[in-house]
Amino acid sequence: MKYKIKHYPERCSGCGECVKACAENHEGLSNCAVYEVDGKFYYFSCLQCKRPQCASVCPVGAIEREGEVVRLYPELCVGCRNCEEACPFGVPKFNKKTGRINKCDLCLERVKAGLLPYCVEACPNQALELVKETPKPKEEEK
């Protein structure tokens, strides 16, 4: 399944409910943020890179690409913080409470169970939407 979280800045009030819900459900540290730029608010989370640098430097395989999602396996993380240094977007964050890394995985397990990601569910303005994409069939080679 291919999906993403779409943000509608024109609906976003910058309330931060998405950030709060994410933190409450990820051991106190949010995996997303809302930034204000020129009076508008913009949601930011992991870009789910095709070739994730964070995964390539993890010595224990705690970060890997699973389909369209760059997934973190926190139980494998040793807290070395290599991924923090490698990510050009500053996405992985060290959680002082757990001694491990946090990063957005688009709430993969929730979505597989038919639920919305925490951030999407918490948005009071419907500024975030879970968009499921159907892969286009490849044309047969002649």
C-alpha positions as protocol buffer text, in pm:
chain_id: "A"
residue {
  index: 1
  type: MET
  ca { x: 0 y: 0 z: 0 }
}
residue {
  index: 2
  type: LYS
  ca { x: 128 y: 343 z: -91 }
}
residue {
  index: 3
  type: TYR
  ca { x: 6 y: 637 z: 111 }
}
residue {
  index: 4
  type: LYS
  ca { x: 108 y: 974 z: 243 }
}
residue {
  index: 5
  type: ILE
  ca { x: -8 y: 1246 z: 475 }
}
residue {
  index: 6
  type: LYS
  ca { x: -122 y: 1551 z: 282 }
}
residue {
  index: 7
  type: HIS
  ca { x: -125 y: 1893 z: 446 }
}
residue {
  index: 8
  type: TYR
  ca { x: -361 y: 2177 z: 354 }
}
residue {
  index: 9
  type: PRO
  ca { x: -193 y: 2497 z: 481 }
}
residue {
  index: 10
  type: GLU
  ca { x: -504 y: 2705 z: 408 }
}
residue {
  index: 11
  type: ARG
  ca { x: -691 y: 2501 z: 673 }
}
residue {
  index: 12
  type: CYS
  ca { x: -409 y: 2493 z: 930 }
}
residue {
  index: 13
  type: SER
  ca { x: -439 y: 2727 z: 1229 }
}
residue {
  index: 14
  type: GLY
  ca { x: -105 y: 2623 z: 1380 }
}
residue {
  index: 15
  type: CYS
  ca { x: -279 y: 2487 z: 1691 }
}
residue {
  index: 16
  type: GLY
  ca { x: -24 y: 2205 z: 1729 }
}
residue {
  index: 17
  type: GLU
  ca { x: -279 y: 1933 z: 1812 }
}
residue {
  index: 18
  type: CYS
  ca { x: -107 y: 1705 z: 1559 }
}
residue {
  index: 19
  type: VAL
  ca { x: 229 y: 1753 z: 1732 }
}
residue {
  index: 20
  type: LYS
  ca { x: 76 y: 1699 z: 2076 }
}
residue {
  index: 21
  type: ALA
  ca { x: -103 y: 1377 z: 1970 }
}
residue {
  index: 22
  type: CYS
  ca { x: 213 y: 1242 z: 1812 }
}
residue {
  index: 23
  type: ALA
  ca { x: 419 y: 1310 z: 2125 }
}
residue {
  index: 24
  type: GLU
  ca { x: 155 y: 1156 z: 2352 }
}
residue {
  index: 25
  type: ASN
  ca { x: 169 y: 836 z: 2150 }
}
residue {
  index: 26
  type: HIS
  ca { x: 545 y: 818 z: 2088 }
}
residue {
  index: 27
  type: GLU
  ca { x: 697 y: 822 z: 2435 }
}
residue {
  index: 28
  type: GLY
  ca { x: 682 y: 1198 z: 2481 }
}
residue {
  index: 29
  type: LEU
  ca { x: 861 y: 1308 z: 2163 }
}
residue {
  index: 30
  type: SER
  ca { x: 674 y: 1420 z: 1852 }
}
residue {
  index: 31
  type: ASN
  ca { x: 779 y: 1291 z: 1513 }
}
residue {
  index: 32
  type: CYS
  ca { x: 625 y: 1590 z: 1334 }
}
residue {
  index: 33
  type: ALA
  ca { x: 629 y: 1967 z: 1361 }
}
residue {
  index: 34
  type: VAL
  ca { x: 435 y: 2272 z: 1248 }
}
residue {
  index: 35
  type: TYR
  ca { x: 629 y: 2576 z: 1128 }
}
residue {
  index: 36
  type: GLU
  ca { x: 505 y: 2926 z: 1060 }
}
residue {
  index: 37
  type: VAL
  ca { x: 633 y: 3089 z: 742 }
}
residue {
  index: 38
  type: ASP
  ca { x: 503 y: 3430 z: 632 }
}
residue {
  index: 39
  type: GLY
  ca { x: 189 y: 3396 z: 842 }
}
residue {
  index: 40
  type: LYS
  ca { x: 98 y: 3047 z: 718 }
}
residue {
  index: 41
  type: PHE
  ca { x: 149 y: 2720 z: 900 }
}
residue {
  index: 42
  type: TYR
  ca { x: 315 y: 2416 z: 745 }
}
residue {
  index: 43
  type: TYR
  ca { x: 328 y: 2057 z: 869 }
}
residue {
  index: 44
  type: PHE
  ca { x: 659 y: 1871 z: 848 }
}
residue {
  index: 45
  type: SER
  ca { x: 752 y: 1509 z: 912 }
}
residue {
  index: 46
  type: CYS
  ca { x: 977 y: 1243 z: 764 }
}
residue {
  index: 47
  type: LEU
  ca { x: 996 y: 1262 z: 384 }
}
residue {
  index: 48
  type: GLN
  ca { x: 1015 y: 879 z: 355 }
}
residue {
  index: 49
  type: CYS
  ca { x: 1319 y: 901 z: 125 }
}
residue {
  index: 50
  type: LYS
  ca { x: 1367 y: 646 z: -152 }
}
residue {
  index: 51
  type: ARG
  ca { x: 1730 y: 598 z: -44 }
}
residue {
  index: 52
  type: PRO
  ca { x: 1722 y: 693 z: 326 }
}
residue {
  index: 53
  type: GLN
  ca { x: 2058 y: 803 z: 458 }
}
residue {
  index: 54
  type: CYS
  ca { x: 1936 y: 737 z: 813 }
}
residue {
  index: 55
  type: ALA
  ca { x: 1895 y: 367 z: 730 }
}
residue {
  index: 56
  type: SER
  ca { x: 2226 y: 340 z: 549 }
}
residue {
  index: 57
  type: VAL
  ca { x: 2426 y: 446 z: 857 }
}
residue {
  index: 58
  type: CYS
  ca { x: 2237 y: 244 z: 1119 }
}
residue {
  index: 59
  type: PRO
  ca { x: 2480 y: -21 z: 1248 }
}
residue {
  index: 60
  type: VAL
  ca { x: 2206 y: -250 z: 1380 }
}
residue {
  index: 61
  type: GLY
  ca { x: 1941 y: -230 z: 1108 }
}
residue {
  index: 62
  type: ALA
  ca { x: 1692 y: -44 z: 1328 }
}
residue {
  index: 63
  type: ILE
  ca { x: 1583 y: 171 z: 1033 }
}
residue {
  index: 64
  type: GLU
  ca { x: 1484 y: 22 z: 700 }
}
residue {
  index: 65
  type: ARG
  ca { x: 1257 y: 87 z: 409 }
}
residue {
  index: 66
  type: GLU
  ca { x: 939 y: -124 z: 418 }
}
residue {
  index: 67
  type: GLY
  ca { x: 751 y: -64 z: 97 }
}
residue {
  index: 68
  type: GLU
  ca { x: 691 y: 309 z: 81 }
}
residue {
  index: 69
  type: VAL
  ca { x: 769 y: 374 z: 449 }
}
residue {
  index: 70
  type: VAL
  ca { x: 1105 y: 426 z: 619 }
}
residue {
  index: 71
  type: ARG
  ca { x: 1041 y: 233 z: 935 }
}
residue {
  index: 72
  type: LEU
  ca { x: 1213 y: 246 z: 1273 }
}
residue {
  index: 73
  type: TYR
  ca { x: 1235 y: -63 z: 1491 }
}
residue {
  index: 74
  type: PRO
  ca { x: 1290 y: 102 z: 1832 }
}
residue {
  index: 75
  type: GLU
  ca { x: 1360 y: -229 z: 2007 }
}
residue {
  index: 76
  type: LEU
  ca { x: 1673 y: -265 z: 1789 }
}
residue {
  index: 77
  type: CYS
  ca { x: 1795 y: 94 z: 1831 }
}
residue {
  index: 78
  type: VAL
  ca { x: 2109 y: 131 z: 2040 }
}
residue {
  index: 79
  type: GLY
  ca { x: 2092 y: 512 z: 2053 }
}
residue {
  index: 80
  type: CYS
  ca { x: 2415 y: 574 z: 1858 }
}
residue {
  index: 81
  type: ARG
  ca { x: 2254 y: 877 z: 1687 }
}
residue {
  index: 82
  type: ASN
  ca { x: 2425 y: 812 z: 1351 }
}
residue {
  index: 83
  type: CYS
  ca { x: 2089 y: 858 z: 1178 }
}
residue {
  index: 84
  type: GLU
  ca { x: 2049 y: 1206 z: 1328 }
}
residue {
  index: 85
  type: GLU
  ca { x: 2377 y: 1310 z: 1169 }
}
residue {
  index: 86
  type: ALA
  ca { x: 2303 y: 1144 z: 835 }
}
residue {
  index: 87
  type: CYS
  ca { x: 1955 y: 1281 z: 770 }
}
residue {
  index: 88
  type: PRO
  ca { x: 1980 y: 1604 z: 569 }
}
residue {
  index: 89
  type: PHE
  ca { x: 1636 y: 1710 z: 695 }
}
residue {
  index: 90
  type: GLY
  ca { x: 1694 y: 1657 z: 1069 }
}
residue {
  index: 91
  type: VAL
  ca { x: 1411 y: 1407 z: 1102 }
}
residue {
  index: 92
  type: PRO
  ca { x: 1536 y: 1140 z: 1345 }
}
residue {
  index: 93
  type: LYS
  ca { x: 1538 y: 1274 z: 1699 }
}
residue {
  index: 94
  type: PHE
  ca { x: 1705 y: 1132 z: 2007 }
}
residue {
  index: 95
  type: ASN
  ca { x: 1457 y: 1066 z: 2287 }
}
residue {
  index: 96
  type: LYS
  ca { x: 1632 y: 1132 z: 2618 }
}
residue {
  index: 97
  type: LYS
  ca { x: 1352 y: 950 z: 2800 }
}
residue {
  index: 98
  type: THR
  ca { x: 1415 y: 620 z: 2618 }
}
residue {
  index: 99
  type: GLY
  ca { x: 1778 y: 658 z: 2508 }
}
residue {
  index: 100
  type: ARG
  ca { x: 1669 y: 572 z: 2152 }
}
residue {
  index: 101
  type: ILE
  ca { x: 1570 y: 744 z: 1831 }
}
residue {
  index: 102
  type: ASN
  ca { x: 1218 y: 849 z: 1731 }
}
residue {
  index: 103
  type: LYS
  ca { x: 1113 y: 911 z: 1370 }
}
residue {
  index: 104
  type: CYS
  ca { x: 789 y: 920 z: 1176 }
}
residue {
  index: 105
  type: ASP
  ca { x: 685 y: 596 z: 1011 }
}
residue {
  index: 106
  type: LEU
  ca { x: 346 y: 735 z: 906 }
}
residue {
  index: 107
  type: CYS
  ca { x: 191 y: 529 z: 1190 }
}
residue {
  index: 108
  type: LEU
  ca { x: 229 y: 224 z: 967 }
}
residue {
  index: 109
  type: GLU
  ca { x: 77 y: -25 z: 1213 }
}
residue {
  index: 110
  type: ARG
  ca { x: -227 y: 199 z: 1274 }
}
residue {
  index: 111
  type: VAL
  ca { x: -286 y: 243 z: 901 }
}
residue {
  index: 112
  type: LYS
  ca { x: -253 y: -133 z: 844 }
}
residue {
  index: 113
  type: ALA
  ca { x: -523 y: -177 z: 1110 }
}
residue {
  index: 114
  type: GLY
  ca { x: -754 y: 65 z: 930 }
}
residue {
  index: 115
  type: LEU
  ca { x: -690 y: 360 z: 1164 }
}
residue {
  index: 116
  type: LEU
  ca { x: -559 y: 707 z: 1091 }
}
residue {
  index: 117
  type: PRO
  ca { x: -213 y: 828 z: 1193 }
}
residue {
  index: 118
  type: TYR
  ca { x: -228 y: 1006 z: 1529 }
}
residue {
  index: 119
  type: CYS
  ca { x: -153 y: 1346 z: 1376 }
}
residue {
  index: 120
  type: VAL
  ca { x: -429 y: 1315 z: 1116 }
}
residue {
  index: 121
  type: GLU
  ca { x: -682 y: 1194 z: 1373 }
}
residue {
  index: 122
  type: ALA
  ca { x: -605 y: 1483 z: 1608 }
}
residue {
  index: 123
  type: CYS
  ca { x: -631 y: 1771 z: 1360 }
}
residue {
  index: 124
  type: PRO
  ca { x: -945 y: 1972 z: 1443 }
}
residue {
  index: 125
  type: ASN
  ca { x: -941 y: 2159 z: 1109 }
}
residue {
  index: 126
  type: GLN
  ca { x: -896 y: 1864 z: 872 }
}
residue {
  index: 127
  type: ALA
  ca { x: -569 y: 2024 z: 760 }
}
residue {
  index: 128
  type: LEU
  ca { x: -411 y: 1677 z: 747 }
}
residue {
  index: 129
  type: GLU
  ca { x: -540 y: 1392 z: 534 }
}
residue {
  index: 130
  type: LEU
  ca { x: -432 y: 1034 z: 483 }
}
residue {
  index: 131
  type: VAL
  ca { x: -412 y: 984 z: 108 }
}
residue {
  index: 132
  type: LYS
  ca { x: -391 y: 627 z: -18 }
}
residue {
  index: 133
  type: GLU
  ca { x: -253 y: 592 z: -367 }
}
residue {
  index: 134
  type: THR
  ca { x: -321 y: 303 z: -598 }
}
residue {
  index: 135
  type: PRO
  ca { x: -7 y: 209 z: -790 }
}
residue {
  index: 136
  type: LYS
  ca { x: -47 y: 245 z: -1163 }
}
residue {
  index: 137
  type: PRO
  ca { x: -13 y: -85 z: -1350 }
}
residue {
  index: 138
  type: LYS
  ca { x: 305 y: -109 z: -1553 }
}
residue {
  index: 139
  type: GLU
  ca { x: 258 y: -136 z: -1926 }
}
residue {
  index: 140
  type: GLU
  ca { x: 354 y: -469 z: -2065 }
}
residue {
  index: 141
  type: GLU
  ca { x: 674 y: -464 z: -2264 }
}
residue {
  index: 142
  type: LYS
  ca { x: 636 y: -545 z: -2631 }
}
